Amino acid sequence: MTYVIRSVELRNFLSHENTKLTFPLGSLALVGENGAGKTSIFEAIYYALTGSGWRGKASDLIQLGKQRAEVILELEDPATGSKATARVFIERRGSTATTAYRLTVNGKIVATTATAY
């Protein structure tokens, strides 16, 4: 199976308070002014897929003044129609953060984990 990202949803992740982007199949370009949050979208996708970010601590990914951030990736296998959702929750705990991951395929939870940073 080969999954492609169909959408990404960000809540309180860096500069994004509540953003949802839907991606068509094929090539894609994100265009915007400097500081508009384009790189934050890529970092959110990277974080959801790998569990690590480009910044020092997971708590740095949470929007200032907020306690929790969330990234939701909707994935699809175009050949089979199989759908998967990768969901990441980051919760601030003082100067550190706790991260929880949940992966569902066709509506069934197939993996979960939690990590403290």
Coordinates of N, CA and C in Angstrom, one line a residue:
M1 N 0.8 -1.2 0.0 CA 0.0 0.0 0.0 C 0.9 1.2 0.0
T2 N 0.4 2.2 -0.7 CA 1.1 3.5 -0.8 C 0.1 4.6 -0.4
Y3 N 0.3 5.2 0.8 CA -0.7 6.2 1.2 C -0.2 7.6 0.8
V4 N -1.1 8.5 0.4 CA -0.8 9.9 0.1 C -1.6 10.7 1.2
I5 N -1.0 11.9 1.5 CA -1.7 12.8 2.4 C -2.8 13.5 1.7
R6 N -4.0 13.4 2.2 CA -5.2 14.0 1.6 C -5.5 15.3 2.3
S7 N -5.2 15.4 3.6 CA -5.5 16.7 4.4 C -4.6 16.7 5.6
V8 N -4.4 17.9 6.1 CA -3.7 18.1 7.4 C -4.5 19.2 8.1
E9 N -4.7 18.9 9.4 CA -5.4 19.8 10.3 C -4.6 20.2 11.5
L10 N -4.4 21.5 11.7 CA -3.5 21.9 12.8 C -4.4 22.7 13.8
R11 N -4.2 22.4 15.1 CA -4.9 23.2 16.2 C -3.8 23.6 17.2
N12 N -3.6 24.9 17.3 CA -2.7 25.5 18.2 C -1.2 25.0 18.0
F13 N -0.9 24.7 16.7 CA 0.4 24.3 16.3 C 1.2 25.5 15.7
L14 N 2.2 25.9 16.5 CA 3.0 27.1 16.1 C 2.1 28.3 15.7
S15 N 2.1 28.8 14.5 CA 1.3 30.0 14.2 C -0.1 29.6 13.8
H16 N -0.5 28.4 13.7 CA -1.8 27.9 13.3 C -2.7 27.6 14.4
E17 N -3.8 28.5 14.6 CA -4.7 28.2 15.7 C -5.7 27.2 15.3
N18 N -6.3 27.2 14.1 CA -7.2 26.3 13.6 C -7.2 26.3 12.1
T19 N -6.3 25.4 11.5 CA -6.1 25.4 10.0 C -6.4 24.0 9.5
K20 N -7.1 23.9 8.4 CA -7.3 22.6 7.7 C -7.0 22.9 6.2
L21 N -6.1 22.0 5.7 CA -5.8 22.1 4.3 C -6.1 20.7 3.7
T22 N -6.8 20.7 2.5 CA -7.1 19.5 1.8 C -6.2 19.5 0.5
F23 N -5.6 18.4 0.2 CA -4.7 18.3 -0.9 C -5.3 17.4 -2.0
P24 N -5.2 17.9 -3.2 CA -5.6 17.1 -4.4 C -4.5 16.1 -4.7
L25 N -4.8 15.1 -5.4 CA -3.8 14.2 -5.9 C -2.9 14.9 -6.9
G26 N -1.7 14.7 -7.0 CA -0.8 15.3 -7.9 C 0.2 16.3 -7.2
S27 N 0.8 17.1 -8.0 CA 1.7 18.1 -7.5 C 1.1 19.2 -6.7
L28 N 1.8 19.8 -5.7 CA 1.2 20.8 -4.9 C 2.3 21.8 -4.5
A29 N 1.9 23.1 -4.5 CA 2.8 24.2 -4.1 C 2.1 25.0 -3.0
L30 N 2.8 25.3 -1.9 CA 2.3 26.2 -0.9 C 2.9 27.6 -1.1
V31 N 2.1 28.6 -1.3 CA 2.6 29.9 -1.6 C 2.1 30.9 -0.6
G32 N 2.9 31.8 -0.1 CA 2.4 32.8 0.8 C 3.5 33.7 1.2
E33 N 3.2 34.8 1.9 CA 4.1 35.7 2.4 C 5.1 35.1 3.5
N34 N 6.2 35.7 3.7 CA 7.2 35.3 4.7 C 6.4 35.4 6.1
G35 N 6.6 34.3 6.9 CA 6.0 34.3 8.2 C 4.5 33.9 8.2
A36 N 4.0 33.5 7.0 CA 2.6 33.1 6.9 C 2.3 31.7 7.5
G37 N 3.3 30.9 7.8 CA 3.1 29.6 8.4 C 3.3 28.4 7.4
K38 N 3.9 28.6 6.3 CA 4.1 27.5 5.3 C 5.0 26.5 5.9
T39 N 6.1 26.9 6.4 CA 7.1 25.9 7.0 C 6.4 25.2 8.2
S40 N 5.6 25.8 8.9 CA 4.9 25.2 10.1 C 4.0 24.0 9.6
I41 N 3.4 24.1 8.4 CA 2.6 23.1 7.9 C 3.5 21.8 7.6
F42 N 4.6 22.1 7.0 CA 5.5 21.0 6.7 C 6.1 20.4 8.0
E43 N 6.4 21.2 9.0 CA 6.9 20.7 10.2 C 5.8 19.8 10.9
A44 N 4.6 20.2 10.9 CA 3.5 19.5 11.5 C 3.3 18.1 10.8
I45 N 3.4 18.1 9.5 CA 3.4 16.8 8.8 C 4.5 15.9 9.2
Y46 N 5.7 16.5 9.2 CA 6.9 15.7 9.5 C 6.8 15.2 11.0
Y47 N 6.3 16.0 11.9 CA 6.2 15.6 13.3 C 5.2 14.5 13.4
A48 N 4.1 14.6 12.7 CA 3.1 13.5 12.8 C 3.6 12.2 12.2
L49 N 4.4 12.3 11.2 CA 4.9 11.0 10.6 C 6.2 10.5 11.3
T50 N 7.0 11.3 11.9 CA 8.2 10.8 12.5 C 8.3 10.9 14.0
G51 N 7.5 11.8 14.6 CA 7.6 11.9 16.1 C 8.7 12.9 16.5
S52 N 9.3 13.6 15.6 CA 10.3 14.6 16.0 C 10.1 15.8 15.2
G53 N 10.4 16.9 15.8 CA 10.3 18.2 15.1 C 11.6 18.8 14.7
W54 N 11.6 20.0 14.2 CA 12.8 20.7 13.8 C 13.3 21.6 14.9
R55 N 12.4 21.8 15.9 CA 12.8 22.7 17.0 C 13.2 21.9 18.2
G56 N 13.7 22.5 19.2 CA 14.3 21.8 20.3 C 13.4 20.9 21.1
K57 N 12.2 21.4 21.5 CA 11.3 20.7 22.4 C 9.9 20.6 21.8
A58 N 9.2 19.5 22.1 CA 7.8 19.4 21.7 C 7.0 20.6 22.2
S59 N 7.3 21.0 23.4 CA 6.5 22.2 24.0 C 6.6 23.4 23.1
D60 N 7.7 23.6 22.4 CA 7.9 24.7 21.5 C 7.0 24.7 20.3
L61 N 6.4 23.6 20.0 CA 5.5 23.5 18.9 C 4.0 24.0 19.2
I62 N 3.8 24.1 20.5 CA 2.5 24.6 21.0 C 2.4 26.1 20.9
Q63 N 1.3 26.6 20.4 CA 1.1 28.0 20.2 C 1.2 28.7 21.6
L64 N 1.9 29.9 21.6 CA 2.0 30.6 22.9 C 0.7 30.9 23.5
G65 N 0.6 30.6 24.8 CA -0.6 30.9 25.6 C -1.5 29.7 25.6
K66 N -1.2 28.6 24.9 CA -2.1 27.5 24.8 C -1.4 26.3 25.5
Q67 N -2.2 25.3 26.0 CA -1.7 24.2 26.7 C -1.6 23.0 25.8
R68 N -2.2 23.0 24.7 CA -2.3 21.7 23.9 C -2.3 22.1 22.4
A69 N -1.7 21.2 21.6 CA -1.7 21.3 20.2 C -2.1 20.0 19.6
E70 N -2.6 20.0 18.4 CA -3.0 18.7 17.7 C -2.7 18.8 16.2
V71 N -2.3 17.7 15.7 CA -2.1 17.6 14.2 C -2.8 16.3 13.8
I72 N -3.6 16.5 12.7 CA -4.4 15.3 12.2 C -4.1 15.2 10.7
L73 N -3.5 14.1 10.3 CA -3.3 13.8 8.9 C -4.3 12.7 8.4
E74 N -4.9 13.1 7.3 CA -5.8 12.1 6.7 C -5.1 11.6 5.5
L75 N -4.9 10.2 5.4 CA -4.2 9.6 4.4 C -5.1 8.6 3.6
E76 N -4.7 8.4 2.3 CA -5.5 7.5 1.5 C -4.6 6.7 0.5
D77 N -4.9 5.5 0.4 CA -4.3 4.7 -0.7 C -5.2 4.8 -1.9
P78 N -4.7 5.6 -3.0 CA -5.6 5.8 -4.1 C -5.9 4.5 -4.9
A79 N -5.1 3.5 -4.8 CA -5.3 2.2 -5.5 C -6.4 1.4 -4.8
T80 N -6.5 1.4 -3.5 CA -7.5 0.6 -2.8 C -8.6 1.3 -2.1
G81 N -8.4 2.6 -2.0 CA -9.4 3.4 -1.2 C -9.3 3.3 0.3
S82 N -8.3 2.6 0.8 CA -8.0 2.4 2.2 C -7.7 3.8 2.8
K83 N -8.3 4.1 3.9 CA -8.0 5.4 4.6 C -7.4 5.2 5.9
A84 N -6.5 6.1 6.2 CA -5.8 6.1 7.5 C -5.8 7.5 8.1
T85 N -5.8 7.6 9.4 CA -5.7 8.9 10.1 C -4.6 8.8 11.1
A86 N -3.6 9.7 11.1 CA -2.6 9.8 12.1 C -2.9 11.1 12.9
R87 N -3.0 10.9 14.2 CA -3.4 12.0 15.1 C -2.4 12.1 16.2
V88 N -1.9 13.3 16.4 CA -0.9 13.6 17.4 C -1.4 14.7 18.3
F89 N -1.3 14.4 19.6 CA -1.7 15.4 20.6 C -0.4 15.8 21.4
I90 N -0.1 17.1 21.5 CA 1.0 17.5 22.3 C 0.4 18.4 23.4
E91 N 0.8 18.0 24.7 CA 0.3 18.8 25.8 C 1.4 19.3 26.7
R92 N 1.3 20.6 27.0 CA 2.4 21.3 27.7 C 2.3 20.8 29.2
R93 N 3.5 20.5 29.8 CA 3.6 20.2 31.2 C 4.7 21.0 31.8
G94 N 4.4 22.2 32.1 CA 5.5 23.1 32.6 C 6.4 23.5 31.4
S95 N 7.7 23.2 31.5 CA 8.6 23.5 30.4 C 8.8 22.3 29.5
T96 N 8.1 21.2 29.8 CA 8.2 20.0 28.9 C 6.8 19.8 28.3
A97 N 6.7 18.7 27.5 CA 5.4 18.3 26.9 C 5.3 16.8 26.8
T98 N 4.1 16.4 26.8 CA 3.7 15.0 26.6 C 3.1 14.8 25.2
T99 N 3.5 13.9 24.4 CA 3.0 13.7 23.1 C 2.3 12.3 23.0
A100 N 1.1 12.2 22.5 CA 0.4 11.0 22.3 C 0.1 10.8 20.8
Y101 N 0.3 9.6 20.3 CA 0.0 9.3 18.9 C -1.1 8.3 18.8
R102 N -1.9 8.4 17.7 CA -2.9 7.4 17.5 C -3.0 7.2 15.9
L103 N -3.0 6.0 15.5 CA -3.1 5.7 14.1 C -4.3 4.8 13.9
T104 N -5.2 5.2 13.0 CA -6.4 4.4 12.6 C -6.3 4.1 11.2
V105 N -6.7 2.9 10.8 CA -6.9 2.5 9.4 C -8.3 2.0 9.2
N106 N -9.0 2.6 8.2 CA -10.4 2.3 8.0 C -11.2 2.3 9.2
G107 N -11.0 3.3 10.1 CA -11.8 3.5 11.3 C -11.3 2.6 12.5
K108 N -10.4 1.7 12.4 CA -9.9 0.9 13.5 C -8.6 1.4 14.0
I109 N -8.5 1.5 15.3 CA -7.2 1.9 15.9 C -6.2 0.8 15.8
V110 N -5.0 1.1 15.1 CA -4.0 0.0 14.9 C -2.7 0.3 15.7
A111 N -2.6 1.5 16.2 CA -1.4 1.8 17.0 C -1.6 3.1 17.8
T112 N -1.1 3.0 19.1 CA -1.1 4.2 19.9 C 0.3 4.2 20.7
T113 N 0.7 5.4 21.1 CA 1.8 5.5 22.0 C 1.8 6.9 22.6
A114 N 2.6 7.0 23.7 CA 2.7 8.3 24.4 C 4.2 8.5 24.8
T115 N 4.7 9.7 24.7 CA 6.1 10.0 25.0 C 6.1 11.3 25.8
A116 N 7.0 11.3 26.8 CA 7.2 12.5 27.6 C 8.5 13.1 27.1
Y117 N 8.5 14.4 26.9 CA 9.8 15.1 26.5 C 10.2 16.1 27.6

